């Protein structure tokens, strides 16, 4: 018997050891899978187009658009705003919305309803971050992503456009100087001076437009624009409300209705009696008139009989 007991114990211990080993391997595999998934999301959010080459003389306007699912839109919004600030950027738009998709009411008692609301929460964000921090920001966003719908990163080379605007500014500046010199030499020729002044103003306006365009392009080069659309699973909200539609549920029973009717009838009788009491002068006048008429009639009968 002891031999059988020892053999059974050994088999049991061996089985437990194999099961623990498999469980450990399963947990390790799950952890490795989670790391791979997280790394894959980070790689999906990142891109070489989002990295600035310090040695390159080209100027790129980098933009990023992404739509992804998060666990909680509000919490992810706060985290993204903080990450943007830590990267030296700022938020230009954060449009957090809740959209009701369905309303349902279930009667749970005569005077109560359970109102069920299905709604979706999403947020559209627009961020501006330094060009050199764009890839850092995108990698930080990967922590919030549960499912990535799409990610679009664009890098537009505007080096030639900047150069064209600078050349246009120089040409307009040179022309403006020549026009100013010509205007000074015209003396009192008012008509020619007016035409030259108008031409000079037009050249300066074009020069200013080129300058403003260049400043705008440089701002877009220095600060990338990131547009994000966040969403989460559909949410449910339960609320207990009064059943205003079922008016009959609030009606009293028959006994109470009869008692209330008796009281109402008694109050009506009291009102009538009080009103009649108010007419006592008329009753008194009528009574005196009746007594006088009766006395007058008795006197008339006595005279006639005589």
PDB file of C-alpha atoms in Angstrom, residues 67-78 94-102 117-125 146 149 228-237:
ATOM      1  CA  UNK A  67      -7.467  57.816 -36.704  1.00  0.00           C
ATOM      2  CA  UNK A  68      -7.362  55.196 -33.956  1.00  0.00           C
ATOM      3  CA  UNK A  69      -9.376  53.552 -31.216  1.00  0.00           C
ATOM      4  CA  UNK A  70      -8.561  54.180 -27.540  1.00  0.00           C
ATOM      5  CA  UNK A  71      -9.815  52.792 -24.256  1.00  0.00           C
ATOM      6  CA  UNK A  72     -11.123  56.124 -22.948  1.00  0.00           C
ATOM      7  CA  UNK A  73     -11.303  59.157 -25.244  1.00  0.00           C
ATOM      8  CA  UNK A  74     -11.328  61.736 -22.443  1.00  0.00           C
ATOM      9  CA  UNK A  75      -8.335  60.236 -20.610  1.00  0.00           C
ATOM     10  CA  UNK A  76      -6.365  59.797 -23.846  1.00  0.00           C
ATOM     11  CA  UNK A  77      -7.137  63.407 -24.767  1.00  0.00           C
ATOM     12  CA  UNK A  78      -5.617  64.663 -21.518  1.00  0.00           C
ATOM     13  CA  UNK A  94      -9.766  69.679 -29.295  1.00  0.00           C
ATOM     14  CA  UNK A  95     -13.387  68.903 -30.173  1.00  0.00           C
ATOM     15  CA  UNK A  96     -14.676  66.312 -27.695  1.00  0.00           C
ATOM     16  CA  UNK A  97     -18.216  65.099 -28.509  1.00  0.00           C
ATOM     17  CA  UNK A  98     -20.750  62.519 -27.312  1.00  0.00           C
ATOM     18  CA  UNK A  99     -23.234  61.367 -29.960  1.00  0.00           C
ATOM     19  CA  UNK A 100     -26.379  59.497 -28.903  1.00  0.00           C
ATOM     20  CA  UNK A 101     -27.066  56.545 -31.212  1.00  0.00           C
ATOM     21  CA  UNK A 102     -30.116  55.019 -29.501  1.00  0.00           C
ATOM     22  CA  UNK A 117     -28.853  55.485 -23.693  1.00  0.00           C
ATOM     23  CA  UNK A 118     -26.303  54.229 -26.206  1.00  0.00           C
ATOM     24  CA  UNK A 119     -23.727  56.810 -27.207  1.00  0.00           C
ATOM     25  CA  UNK A 120     -20.377  57.205 -28.893  1.00  0.00           C
ATOM     26  CA  UNK A 121     -17.519  59.425 -27.715  1.00  0.00           C
ATOM     27  CA  UNK A 122     -14.974  60.822 -30.155  1.00  0.00           C
ATOM     28  CA  UNK A 123     -12.553  63.697 -30.349  1.00  0.00           C
ATOM     29  CA  UNK A 124     -10.946  65.535 -33.239  1.00  0.00           C
ATOM     30  CA  UNK A 125      -7.633  67.146 -32.319  1.00  0.00           C
ATOM     31  CA  UNK A 146      -5.860  49.995 -29.246  1.00  0.00           C
ATOM     32  CA  UNK A 149      -7.480  52.718 -38.562  1.00  0.00           C
ATOM     33  CA  UNK A 228      -5.977  63.102 -34.803  1.00  0.00           C
ATOM     34  CA  UNK A 229      -9.371  61.429 -34.579  1.00  0.00           C
ATOM     35  CA  UNK A 230      -9.973  59.395 -31.409  1.00  0.00           C
ATOM     36  CA  UNK A 231     -12.885  57.050 -30.713  1.00  0.00           C
ATOM     37  CA  UNK A 232     -13.818  54.294 -28.287  1.00  0.00           C
ATOM     38  CA  UNK A 233     -16.316  51.468 -27.894  1.00  0.00           C
ATOM     39  CA  UNK A 234     -19.993  52.347 -27.735  1.00  0.00           C
ATOM     40  CA  UNK A 235     -21.042  53.219 -24.182  1.00  0.00           C
ATOM     41  CA  UNK A 236     -24.249  52.511 -22.223  1.00  0.00           C
ATOM     42  CA  UNK A 237     -25.861  54.764 -19.638  1.00  0.00           C
TER      43      UNK A 237
END
